[in-house]
XYZ file of C-alpha atoms in Angstrom:
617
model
C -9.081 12.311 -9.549
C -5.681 13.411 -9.739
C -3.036 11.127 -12.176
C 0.774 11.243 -12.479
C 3.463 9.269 -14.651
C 7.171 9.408 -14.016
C 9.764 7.710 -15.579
C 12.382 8.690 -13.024
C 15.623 6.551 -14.493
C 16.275 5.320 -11.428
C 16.851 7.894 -9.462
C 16.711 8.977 -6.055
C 13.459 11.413 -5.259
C 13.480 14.888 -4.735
C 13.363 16.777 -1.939
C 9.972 18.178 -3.102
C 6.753 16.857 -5.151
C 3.907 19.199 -3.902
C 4.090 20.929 -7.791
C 4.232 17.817 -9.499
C 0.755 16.770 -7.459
C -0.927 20.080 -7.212
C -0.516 20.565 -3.532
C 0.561 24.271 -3.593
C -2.727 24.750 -5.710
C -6.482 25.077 -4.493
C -6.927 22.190 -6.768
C -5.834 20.446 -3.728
C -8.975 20.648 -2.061
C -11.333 19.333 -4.295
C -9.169 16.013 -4.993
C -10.539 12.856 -3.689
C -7.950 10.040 -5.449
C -4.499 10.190 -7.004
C -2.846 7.579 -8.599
C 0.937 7.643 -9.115
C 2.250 5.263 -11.756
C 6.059 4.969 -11.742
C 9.102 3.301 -14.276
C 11.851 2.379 -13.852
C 12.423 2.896 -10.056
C 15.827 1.616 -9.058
C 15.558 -3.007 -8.571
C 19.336 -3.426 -8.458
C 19.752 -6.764 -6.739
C 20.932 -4.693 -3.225
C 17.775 -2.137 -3.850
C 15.152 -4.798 -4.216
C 16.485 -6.850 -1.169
C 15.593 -3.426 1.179
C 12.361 -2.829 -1.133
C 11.439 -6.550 0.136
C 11.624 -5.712 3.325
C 10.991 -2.122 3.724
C 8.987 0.794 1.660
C 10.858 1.888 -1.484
C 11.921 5.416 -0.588
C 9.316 6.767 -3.685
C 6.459 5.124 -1.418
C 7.880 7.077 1.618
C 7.943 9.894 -0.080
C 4.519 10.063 -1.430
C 3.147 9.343 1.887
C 4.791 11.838 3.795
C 3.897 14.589 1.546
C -0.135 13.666 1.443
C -0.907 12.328 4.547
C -0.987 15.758 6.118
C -3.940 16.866 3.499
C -5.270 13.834 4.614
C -4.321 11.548 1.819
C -4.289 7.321 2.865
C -2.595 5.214 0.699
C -5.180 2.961 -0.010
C -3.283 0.342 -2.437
C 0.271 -0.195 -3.879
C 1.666 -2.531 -6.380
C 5.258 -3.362 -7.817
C 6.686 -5.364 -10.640
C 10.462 -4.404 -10.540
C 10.863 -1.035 -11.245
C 7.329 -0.225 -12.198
C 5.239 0.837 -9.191
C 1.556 2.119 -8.935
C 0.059 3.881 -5.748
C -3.111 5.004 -5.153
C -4.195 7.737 -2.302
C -7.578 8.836 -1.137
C -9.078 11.187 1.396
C -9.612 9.298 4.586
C -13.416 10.221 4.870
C -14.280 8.312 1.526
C -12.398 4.998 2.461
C -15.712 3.428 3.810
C -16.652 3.487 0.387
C -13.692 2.315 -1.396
C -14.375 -1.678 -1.432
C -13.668 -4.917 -3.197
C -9.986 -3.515 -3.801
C -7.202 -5.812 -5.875
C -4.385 -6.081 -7.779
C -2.312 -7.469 -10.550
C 0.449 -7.152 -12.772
C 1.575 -8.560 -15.932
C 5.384 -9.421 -17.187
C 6.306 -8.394 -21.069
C 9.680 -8.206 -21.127
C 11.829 -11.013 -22.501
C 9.019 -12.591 -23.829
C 7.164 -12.507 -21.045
C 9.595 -13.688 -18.330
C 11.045 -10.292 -16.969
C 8.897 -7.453 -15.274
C 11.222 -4.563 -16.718
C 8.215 -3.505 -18.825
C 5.173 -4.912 -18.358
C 2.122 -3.452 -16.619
C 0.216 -3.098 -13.195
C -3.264 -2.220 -12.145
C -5.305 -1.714 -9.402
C -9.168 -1.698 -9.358
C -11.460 -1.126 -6.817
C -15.385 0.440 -6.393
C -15.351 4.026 -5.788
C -19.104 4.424 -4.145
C -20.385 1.233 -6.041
C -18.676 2.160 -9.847
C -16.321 -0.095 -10.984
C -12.751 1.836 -11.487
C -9.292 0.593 -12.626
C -5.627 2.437 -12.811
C -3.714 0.694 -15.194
C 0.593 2.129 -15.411
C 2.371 0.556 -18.191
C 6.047 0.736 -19.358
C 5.888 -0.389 -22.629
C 8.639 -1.305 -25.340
C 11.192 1.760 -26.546
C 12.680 2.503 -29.580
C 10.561 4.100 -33.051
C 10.510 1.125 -35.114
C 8.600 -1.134 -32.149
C 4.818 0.390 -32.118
C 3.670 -2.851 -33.406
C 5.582 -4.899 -30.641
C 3.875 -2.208 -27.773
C 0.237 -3.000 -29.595
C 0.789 -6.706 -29.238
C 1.887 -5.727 -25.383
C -0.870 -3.615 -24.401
C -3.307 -6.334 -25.796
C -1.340 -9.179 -23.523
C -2.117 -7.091 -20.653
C -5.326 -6.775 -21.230
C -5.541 -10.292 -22.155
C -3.900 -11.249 -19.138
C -5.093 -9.363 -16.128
C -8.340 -10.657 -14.248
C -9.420 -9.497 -11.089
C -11.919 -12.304 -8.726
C -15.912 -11.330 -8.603
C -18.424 -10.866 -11.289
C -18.419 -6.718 -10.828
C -15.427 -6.685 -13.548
C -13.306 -9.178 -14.234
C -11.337 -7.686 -17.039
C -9.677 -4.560 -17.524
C -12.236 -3.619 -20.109
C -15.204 -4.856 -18.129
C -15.009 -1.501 -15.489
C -16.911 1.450 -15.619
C -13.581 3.713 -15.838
C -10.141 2.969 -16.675
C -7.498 4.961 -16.362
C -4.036 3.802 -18.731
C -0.887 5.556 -18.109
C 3.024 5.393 -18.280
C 5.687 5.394 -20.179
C 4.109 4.429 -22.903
C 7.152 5.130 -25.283
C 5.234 5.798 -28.592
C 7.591 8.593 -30.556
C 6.913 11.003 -33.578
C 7.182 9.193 -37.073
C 8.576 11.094 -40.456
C 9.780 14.262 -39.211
C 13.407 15.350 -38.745
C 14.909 15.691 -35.260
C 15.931 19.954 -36.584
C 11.984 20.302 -37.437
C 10.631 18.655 -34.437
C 13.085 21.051 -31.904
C 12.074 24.001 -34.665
C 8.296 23.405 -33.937
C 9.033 22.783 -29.894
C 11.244 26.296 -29.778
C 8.538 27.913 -31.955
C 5.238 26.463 -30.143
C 4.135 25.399 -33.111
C 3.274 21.770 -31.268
C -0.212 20.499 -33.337
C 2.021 20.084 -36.000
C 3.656 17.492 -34.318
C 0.396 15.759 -33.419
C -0.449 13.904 -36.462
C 3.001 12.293 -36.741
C 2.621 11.267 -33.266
C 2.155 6.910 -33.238
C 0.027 6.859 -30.314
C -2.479 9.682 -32.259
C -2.351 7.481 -35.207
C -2.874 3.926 -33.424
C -6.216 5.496 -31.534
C -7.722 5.630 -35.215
C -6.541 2.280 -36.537
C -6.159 0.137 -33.564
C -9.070 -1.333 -32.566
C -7.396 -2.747 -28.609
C -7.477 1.701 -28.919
C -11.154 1.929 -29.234
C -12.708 3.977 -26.564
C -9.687 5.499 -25.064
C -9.305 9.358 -24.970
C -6.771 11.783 -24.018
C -6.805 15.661 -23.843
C -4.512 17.700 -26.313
C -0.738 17.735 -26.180
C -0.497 21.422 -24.864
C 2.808 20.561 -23.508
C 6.394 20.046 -25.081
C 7.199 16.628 -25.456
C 8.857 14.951 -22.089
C 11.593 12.399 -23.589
C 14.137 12.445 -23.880
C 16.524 15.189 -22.011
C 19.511 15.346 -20.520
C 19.808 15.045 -16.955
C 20.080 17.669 -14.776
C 18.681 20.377 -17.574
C 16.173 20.811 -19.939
C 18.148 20.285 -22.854
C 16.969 17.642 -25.118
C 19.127 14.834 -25.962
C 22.528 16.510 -26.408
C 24.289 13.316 -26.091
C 25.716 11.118 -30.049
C 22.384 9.436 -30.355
C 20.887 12.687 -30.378
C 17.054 10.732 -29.853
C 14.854 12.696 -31.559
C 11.991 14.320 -28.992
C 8.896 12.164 -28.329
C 5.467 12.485 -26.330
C 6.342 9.237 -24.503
C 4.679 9.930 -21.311
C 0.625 9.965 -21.551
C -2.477 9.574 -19.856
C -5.868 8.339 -21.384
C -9.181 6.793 -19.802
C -12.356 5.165 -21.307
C -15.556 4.765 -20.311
C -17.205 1.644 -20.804
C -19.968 1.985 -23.332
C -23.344 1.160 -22.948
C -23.356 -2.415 -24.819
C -20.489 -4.085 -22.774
C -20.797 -6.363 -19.888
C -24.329 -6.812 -20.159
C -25.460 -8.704 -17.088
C -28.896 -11.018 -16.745
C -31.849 -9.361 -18.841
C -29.704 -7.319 -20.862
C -29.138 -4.617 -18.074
C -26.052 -3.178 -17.561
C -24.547 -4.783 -13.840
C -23.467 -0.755 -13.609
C -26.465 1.517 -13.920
C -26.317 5.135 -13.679
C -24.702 7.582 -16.062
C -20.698 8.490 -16.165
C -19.390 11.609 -16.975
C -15.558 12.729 -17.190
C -13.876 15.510 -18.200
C -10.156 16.863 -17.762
C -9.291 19.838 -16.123
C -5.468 19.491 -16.499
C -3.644 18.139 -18.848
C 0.578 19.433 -18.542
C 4.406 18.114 -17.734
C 6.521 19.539 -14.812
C 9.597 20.872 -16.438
C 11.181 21.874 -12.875
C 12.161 18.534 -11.928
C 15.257 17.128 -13.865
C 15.973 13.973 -11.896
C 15.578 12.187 -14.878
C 15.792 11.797 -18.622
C 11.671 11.757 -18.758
C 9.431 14.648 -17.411
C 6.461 14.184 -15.253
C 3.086 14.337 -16.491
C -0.203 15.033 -14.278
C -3.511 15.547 -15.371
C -6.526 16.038 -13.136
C -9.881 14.717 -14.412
C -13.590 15.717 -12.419
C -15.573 12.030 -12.908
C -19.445 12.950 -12.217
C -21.832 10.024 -11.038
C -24.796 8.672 -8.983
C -23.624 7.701 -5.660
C -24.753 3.554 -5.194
C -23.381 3.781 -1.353
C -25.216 5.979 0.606
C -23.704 4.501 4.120
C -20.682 3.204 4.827
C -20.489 -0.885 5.506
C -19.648 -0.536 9.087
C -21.142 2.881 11.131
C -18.630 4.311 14.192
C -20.139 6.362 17.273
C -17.729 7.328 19.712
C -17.762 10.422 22.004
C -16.566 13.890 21.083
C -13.494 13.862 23.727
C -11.968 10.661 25.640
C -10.721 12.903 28.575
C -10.599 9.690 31.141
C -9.933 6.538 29.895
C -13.239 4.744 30.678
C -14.898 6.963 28.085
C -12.581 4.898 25.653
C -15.781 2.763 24.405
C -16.536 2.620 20.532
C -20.019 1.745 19.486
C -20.255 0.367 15.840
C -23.463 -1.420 13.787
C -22.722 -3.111 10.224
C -24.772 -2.891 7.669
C -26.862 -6.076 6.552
C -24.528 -7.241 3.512
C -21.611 -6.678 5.450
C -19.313 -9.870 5.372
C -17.601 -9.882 8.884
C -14.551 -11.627 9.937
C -12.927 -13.030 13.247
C -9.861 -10.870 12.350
C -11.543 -7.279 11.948
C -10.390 -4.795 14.233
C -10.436 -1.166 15.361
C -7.560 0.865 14.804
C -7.192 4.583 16.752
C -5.533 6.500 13.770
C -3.653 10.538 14.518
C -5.266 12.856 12.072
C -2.382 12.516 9.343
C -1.853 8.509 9.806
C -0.368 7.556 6.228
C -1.969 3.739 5.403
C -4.507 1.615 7.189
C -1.697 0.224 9.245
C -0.496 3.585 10.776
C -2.283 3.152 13.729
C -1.731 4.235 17.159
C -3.300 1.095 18.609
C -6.074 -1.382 18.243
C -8.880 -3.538 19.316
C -9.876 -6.735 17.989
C -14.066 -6.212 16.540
C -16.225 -8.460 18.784
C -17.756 -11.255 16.817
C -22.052 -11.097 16.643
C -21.846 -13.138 20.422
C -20.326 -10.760 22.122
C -20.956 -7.823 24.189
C -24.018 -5.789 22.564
C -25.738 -2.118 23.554
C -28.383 -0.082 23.034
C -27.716 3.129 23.452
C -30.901 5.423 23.509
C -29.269 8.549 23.025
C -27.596 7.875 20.095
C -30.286 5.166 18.670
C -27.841 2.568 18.406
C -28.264 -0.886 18.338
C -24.847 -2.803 17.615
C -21.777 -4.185 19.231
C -19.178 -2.397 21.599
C -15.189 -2.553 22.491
C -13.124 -0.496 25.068
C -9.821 0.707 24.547
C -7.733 -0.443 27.548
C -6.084 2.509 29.543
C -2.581 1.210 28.321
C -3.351 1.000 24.304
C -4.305 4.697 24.686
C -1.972 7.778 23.883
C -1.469 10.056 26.776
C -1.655 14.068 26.277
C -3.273 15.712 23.578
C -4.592 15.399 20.173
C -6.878 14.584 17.236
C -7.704 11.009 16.285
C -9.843 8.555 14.085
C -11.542 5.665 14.525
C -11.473 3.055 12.021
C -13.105 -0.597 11.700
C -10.308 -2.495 9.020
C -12.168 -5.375 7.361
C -9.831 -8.708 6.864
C -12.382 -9.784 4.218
C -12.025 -6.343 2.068
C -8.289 -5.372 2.947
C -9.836 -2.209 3.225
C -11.112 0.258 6.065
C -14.732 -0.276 6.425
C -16.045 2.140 8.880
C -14.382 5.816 9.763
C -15.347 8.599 12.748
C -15.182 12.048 12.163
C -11.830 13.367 13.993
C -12.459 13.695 17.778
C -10.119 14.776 20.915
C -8.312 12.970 23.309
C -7.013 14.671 26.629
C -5.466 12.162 28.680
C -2.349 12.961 31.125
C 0.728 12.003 30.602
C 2.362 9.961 33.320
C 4.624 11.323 35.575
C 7.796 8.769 34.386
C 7.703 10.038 31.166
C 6.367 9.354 27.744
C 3.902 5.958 27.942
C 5.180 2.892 25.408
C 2.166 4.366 23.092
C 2.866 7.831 23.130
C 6.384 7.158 21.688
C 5.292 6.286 18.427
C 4.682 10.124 18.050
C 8.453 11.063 18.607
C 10.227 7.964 16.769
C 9.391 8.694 13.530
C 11.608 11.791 13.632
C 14.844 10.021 14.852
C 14.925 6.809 12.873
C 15.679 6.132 9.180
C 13.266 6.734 5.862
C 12.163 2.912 5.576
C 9.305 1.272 7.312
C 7.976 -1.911 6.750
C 6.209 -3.381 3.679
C 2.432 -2.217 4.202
C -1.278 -3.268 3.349
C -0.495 -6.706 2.553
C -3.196 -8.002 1.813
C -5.357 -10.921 3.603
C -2.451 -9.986 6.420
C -4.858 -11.679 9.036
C -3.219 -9.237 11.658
C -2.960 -5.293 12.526
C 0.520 -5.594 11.799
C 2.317 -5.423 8.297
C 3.109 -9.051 6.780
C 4.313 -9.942 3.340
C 3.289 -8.346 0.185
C 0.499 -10.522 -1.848
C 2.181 -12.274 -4.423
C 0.190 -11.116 -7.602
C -0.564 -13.590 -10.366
C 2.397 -12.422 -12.566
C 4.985 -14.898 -12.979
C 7.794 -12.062 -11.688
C 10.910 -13.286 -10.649
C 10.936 -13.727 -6.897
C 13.894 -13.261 -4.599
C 17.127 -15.692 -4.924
C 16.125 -18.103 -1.801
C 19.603 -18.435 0.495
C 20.537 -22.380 1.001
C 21.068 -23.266 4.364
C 19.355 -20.128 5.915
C 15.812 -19.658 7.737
C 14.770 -16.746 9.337
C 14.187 -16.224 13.228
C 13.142 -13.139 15.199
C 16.003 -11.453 16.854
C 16.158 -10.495 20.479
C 18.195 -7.140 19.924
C 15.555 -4.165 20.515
C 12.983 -2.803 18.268
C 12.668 0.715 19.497
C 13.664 2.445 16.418
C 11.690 0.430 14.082
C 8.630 2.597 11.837
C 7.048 -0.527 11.286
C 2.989 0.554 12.361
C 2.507 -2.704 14.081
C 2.156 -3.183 17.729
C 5.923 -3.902 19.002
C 6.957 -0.496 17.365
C 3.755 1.225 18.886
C 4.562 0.244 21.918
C 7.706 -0.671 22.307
C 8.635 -1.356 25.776
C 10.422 -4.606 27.085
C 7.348 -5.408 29.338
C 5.018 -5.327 26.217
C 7.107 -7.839 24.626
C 6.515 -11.779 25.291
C 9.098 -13.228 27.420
C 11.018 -16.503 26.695
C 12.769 -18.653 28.942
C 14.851 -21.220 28.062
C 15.852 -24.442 29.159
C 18.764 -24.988 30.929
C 20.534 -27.210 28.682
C 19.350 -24.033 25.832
C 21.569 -21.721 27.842
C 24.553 -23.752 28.184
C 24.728 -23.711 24.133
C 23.799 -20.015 23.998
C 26.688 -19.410 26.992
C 29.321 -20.160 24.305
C 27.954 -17.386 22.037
C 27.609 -14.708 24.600
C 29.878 -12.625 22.272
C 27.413 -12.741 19.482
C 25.255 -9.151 19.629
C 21.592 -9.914 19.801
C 21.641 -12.746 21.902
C 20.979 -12.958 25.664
C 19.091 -15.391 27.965
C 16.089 -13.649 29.692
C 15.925 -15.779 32.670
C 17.400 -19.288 33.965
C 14.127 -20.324 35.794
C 12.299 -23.595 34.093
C 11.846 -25.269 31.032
C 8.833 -23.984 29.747
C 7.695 -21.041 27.321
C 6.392 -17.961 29.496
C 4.335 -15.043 27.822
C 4.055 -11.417 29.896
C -0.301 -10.182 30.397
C -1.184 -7.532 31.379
C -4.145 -6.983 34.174
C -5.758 -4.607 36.236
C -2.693 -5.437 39.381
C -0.095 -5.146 36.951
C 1.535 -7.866 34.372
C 2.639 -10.827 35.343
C 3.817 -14.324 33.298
C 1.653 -17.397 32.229
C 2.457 -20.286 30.497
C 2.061 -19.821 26.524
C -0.662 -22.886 26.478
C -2.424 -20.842 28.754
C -5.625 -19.300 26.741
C -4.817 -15.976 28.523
C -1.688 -15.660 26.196
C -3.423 -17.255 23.219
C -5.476 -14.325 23.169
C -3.159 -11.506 22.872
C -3.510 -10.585 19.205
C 0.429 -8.906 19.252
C 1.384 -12.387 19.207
C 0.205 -12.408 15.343
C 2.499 -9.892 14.939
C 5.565 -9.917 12.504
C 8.540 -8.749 14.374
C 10.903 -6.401 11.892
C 13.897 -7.858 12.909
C 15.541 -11.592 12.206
C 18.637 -13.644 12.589
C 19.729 -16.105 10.223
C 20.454 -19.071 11.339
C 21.842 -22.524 9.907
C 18.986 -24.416 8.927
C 20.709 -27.694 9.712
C 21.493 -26.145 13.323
C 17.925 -25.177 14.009
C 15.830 -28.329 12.104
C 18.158 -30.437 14.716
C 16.873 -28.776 17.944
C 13.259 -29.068 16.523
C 14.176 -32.764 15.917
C 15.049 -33.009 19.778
C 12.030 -30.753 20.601
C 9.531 -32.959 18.819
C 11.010 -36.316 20.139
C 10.245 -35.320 23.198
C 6.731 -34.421 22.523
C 6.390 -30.535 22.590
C 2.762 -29.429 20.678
C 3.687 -27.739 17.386
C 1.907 -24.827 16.683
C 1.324 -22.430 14.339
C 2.897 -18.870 15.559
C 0.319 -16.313 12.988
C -1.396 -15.902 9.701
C 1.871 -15.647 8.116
C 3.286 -18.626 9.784
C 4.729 -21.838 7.726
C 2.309 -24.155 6.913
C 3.752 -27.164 8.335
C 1.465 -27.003 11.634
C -1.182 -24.939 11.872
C -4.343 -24.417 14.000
C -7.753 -22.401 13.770
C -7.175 -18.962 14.584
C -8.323 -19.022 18.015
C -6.361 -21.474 19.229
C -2.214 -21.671 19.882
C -0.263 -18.593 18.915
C 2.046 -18.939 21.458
C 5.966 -17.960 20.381
């Protein structure tokens, strides 16, 4: 388990991390999960409007660099300017369950998320694990003010489920950050004299955060390897000066990582026996700061620990068989079994995944999981008795390549089931690239934002709104007057993963056609970009499906268009429109009786029906 802490000041990332995470090292290959706690990333008002709606460039960056050593970021949380990500390799994500979040709000009594903490726990093969970055209080004379905060977060964070429901209560935690604790006593001229001289373990025992582990008891437990390194706060930007500047701060360890194991006598479940049983072992291989990067007026610290344990998960919740090579596309057929305390869902699907894919939503295409009614085999050869689902010839990508199969979970937010990587050799089609295919080339022409991803409980393939965590963070000024309505201008450049950006042909897209009396009042703004009536025929709602003889149009009540799952899709771009303007036509519409429905997961409230019934547009 590799972990890093940045403060980065707000800065813009570099052009290059693969020192700070070990990636031009053979360390590389033995790593199974880094976390990547972050401060103060930039939450200007205009900054956190685009974070809202797209990845914060850190986020991007992180992902592009791992995914090809086949890093998935499995989890991501944000309170302001302090951000936590966690990667793993894509071949343990099967057993990387019950995954959640939370943050907690210190600053300004409480009330602002400028320093505060966030966490993110989840089982790694059945033990109990939690990453906890912090940004707590600066200055020398406030150590008391950052013990009272660390205990508030640990007061105040609990996770759902009787596995752990505190902090305290896992078998690991990991607590990192910019922790801000300084050196007490000594003179700024002694501390540089023992820094230029090497002479660092006599800074040590002046060192608040040495001296609170021995007095504190919210300390107890935690460990951290020796301070090898020169201290990482604070320096001037650009250089690795220290403070040159008239406060001339004196030179402080502010940046640390520690973990504790949970001892023996805590969370004792029925009968006195631990609810985590086997024995836990950790020990640090690397403990150092990254002086080459000078972004910012903090260094970066990594350390890499090797955790040793008894695997509890011998097979994954949901087991994938699929052939070694899809040359013709009615070899597309995945064959999958769950296990028997597997909790499935009417929203589980199968995503096809490149080798590389960055997040669980970085799929090529998909397939909605079959529920326990529906088509079952038994296939001798392989000894399989489960379920089956096909892969129509349009979802797949045409030429060559290496993909993954995946089963996503709705109930776990989490993969569930992976293949190992397999081929497929399909040819491309004379016209050119196919609407699934383009996905591959996009990416390199469009800009470095995609949209928010892994929300959680996001009932669909496709990304929808972050989970709002059970901080009391300030949430984003609401505009008066304004609603939000998907746009008609095109979507071919978006990097969104879900299925209009996969795709991303006119013909995949469900077509409206307005009334009459509709076009007559969007006639007057045929100036306005954006906007543009379809077609003149009817009155009625039309959705394109696709069959065997080619698409054609059915009426959106029709059950035919109820079941395409793209229409659960969030589309990346919107119009604002007046909200007096729009709640007037949907007067008119409901006087004269239209069916309200609910359009997906992420829908208002105000209407809604069971999931298999009206998704219509």
């Amino acid at each position: 388990i590799t972990v890093v802490t940045w403060n980065v000041g707000t800065a813009m990332p570099p052009n290059d991390v693969t020192s700070l995470l070990h990636l031009n090292t053979g360390e590389t290959n033995d790593v199974d999960v880094i976390a990547i706690g972050l401060q103060e990333v930039n939450s200007k008002i205009n900054k956190r409007l685009k974070d809202a709606l797209f990845t914060d460039q850190w986020s991007e960056l992180f992902m592009d660099v791992l995914s090809p050593f086949h890093f998935v970021l499995i989890s991501t949380v944000r309170m302001q300017g302090v951000i936590l990500l966690v990667f793993a390799k894509y071949y343990h994500l099967p057993f990387l369950q019950d995954i959640q979040t939370d943050c907690t709000r210190t600053g300004l009594g409480g009330y602002w998320g400028n320093k505060g903490g966030v966490s993110v726990r989840l089982s790694i093969f059945g033990h109990m694990v939690c990453f906890l970055n912090c940004h707590l209080p600066a200055h020398l004379e406030k150590a008391e003010q950052r013990k009272e905060d660390f205990a508030t977060i640990l007061h105040m964070q609990q996770f759902e489920g009787r596995a752990a429901s505190g902090i305290l209560d896992h078998d690991l935690v990991f607590w990192f950050g910019d922790l801000n604790f300084r050196i007490e006593s000594l003179d700024i001229r002694f501390v540089k004299y023992a820094i230029d001289s090497n002479i660092l373990s006599q800074l040590w025992e002046k060192d608040q955060l040495n001296i609170a582990k021995s007095t504190w008891p919210v300390l107890s437990g935690f460990q951290e390897g020796p301070l090898n390194f020169p201290p990482t706060f604070k320096f001037d930007v650009g250089t690795n000066k220290y403070d040159s500047s008239a406060k001339k701060r004196k030179p402080a360890w502010t940046d640390r990582i520690l973990w504790k194991i949970k001892s023996p006598g805590v969370g004792l479940g029925a009968g006195g026996r631990r609810p985590s049983r086997g024995v836990l072992s950790v020990s640090q291989l690397c403990y150092c700061s990254h002086m080459e990067y000078t972004i910012s007026d903090h260094k970066p610290v990594a350390a890499i620990f090797a955790v040793q344990f008894a695997s509890k998960a011998d097979k994954p919740p949901v087991e994938i068989y699929v052939a070694d090579e899809w040359s013709r596309p009615e070899q597309a057929v995945v064959r999958y079994k769950m296990s028997a305390g597997f909790h499935r869902s009417s929203w589980d699907w199968i995503g096809l995944y490149r080798v590389g894919f960055r997040h669980p939503k970085d799929y090529v295409s998909y397939v909605w999981a079959r529920s326990d009614d529906g088509e079952r085999c038994l296939d001798k050869q392989l000894s399989v008795s489960g379920l089956q689902v096909m892969f129509s010839e349009e979802a797949l990508p045409k030429g060559k390549g290496e993909y993954i199969l995946g089963y996503y979970s709705n109930t776990s937010s989490s993969i569930a089931g992976v293949t190992e990587p397999f081929q497929i050799s399909l040819p491309r089609s004379e016209e050119g690239s196919s609407p699934t295919d383009s996905s591959g080339s996009s990416s390199e022409e469009e800009d470095d934002s995609t949209l928010v991803l892994l929300a959680p409980k996001s009932r669909s393939p496709s990304p929808g709104k972050m989970k709002r965590h059970r901080s009391r963070s300030p949430s984003l000024a609401k505009f008066q007057g304004l609603i939000l309505r998907p746009s008609s201008r095109d979507r071919g450049t978006s990097r969104s993963p879900s299925p209009q950006s996969r795709r991303g042909l006119p013909g995949d897209i469900p077509t409206i056609h307005l009334p009459q009396e509709e076009l007559g009042r969007r006639a007057a703004k045929a100036k306005e970009p954006g906007q543009a009536a379809d077609s003149q025929e009817g009155s009625s709602f039309y959705q394109t499906v696709r069959e065997q003889g080619g698409p054609r149009r059915v009426p959106a009540d029709n059950s035919l268009a109820r079941a395409d799952p793209r229409n659960l899709g969030l589309l990346p771009a919107l119009r604002l429109e007046m909200i007096d303007q729009a709640m007037g036509r949907r007067r008119e519409s409901t006087d004269q009786g239209y069916p309200c429905r609910r359009m997906s997961p992420t829908s208002p409230p105000g209407c809604s029906t069971s999931p298999k019934e009206g998704s219509s547009p």
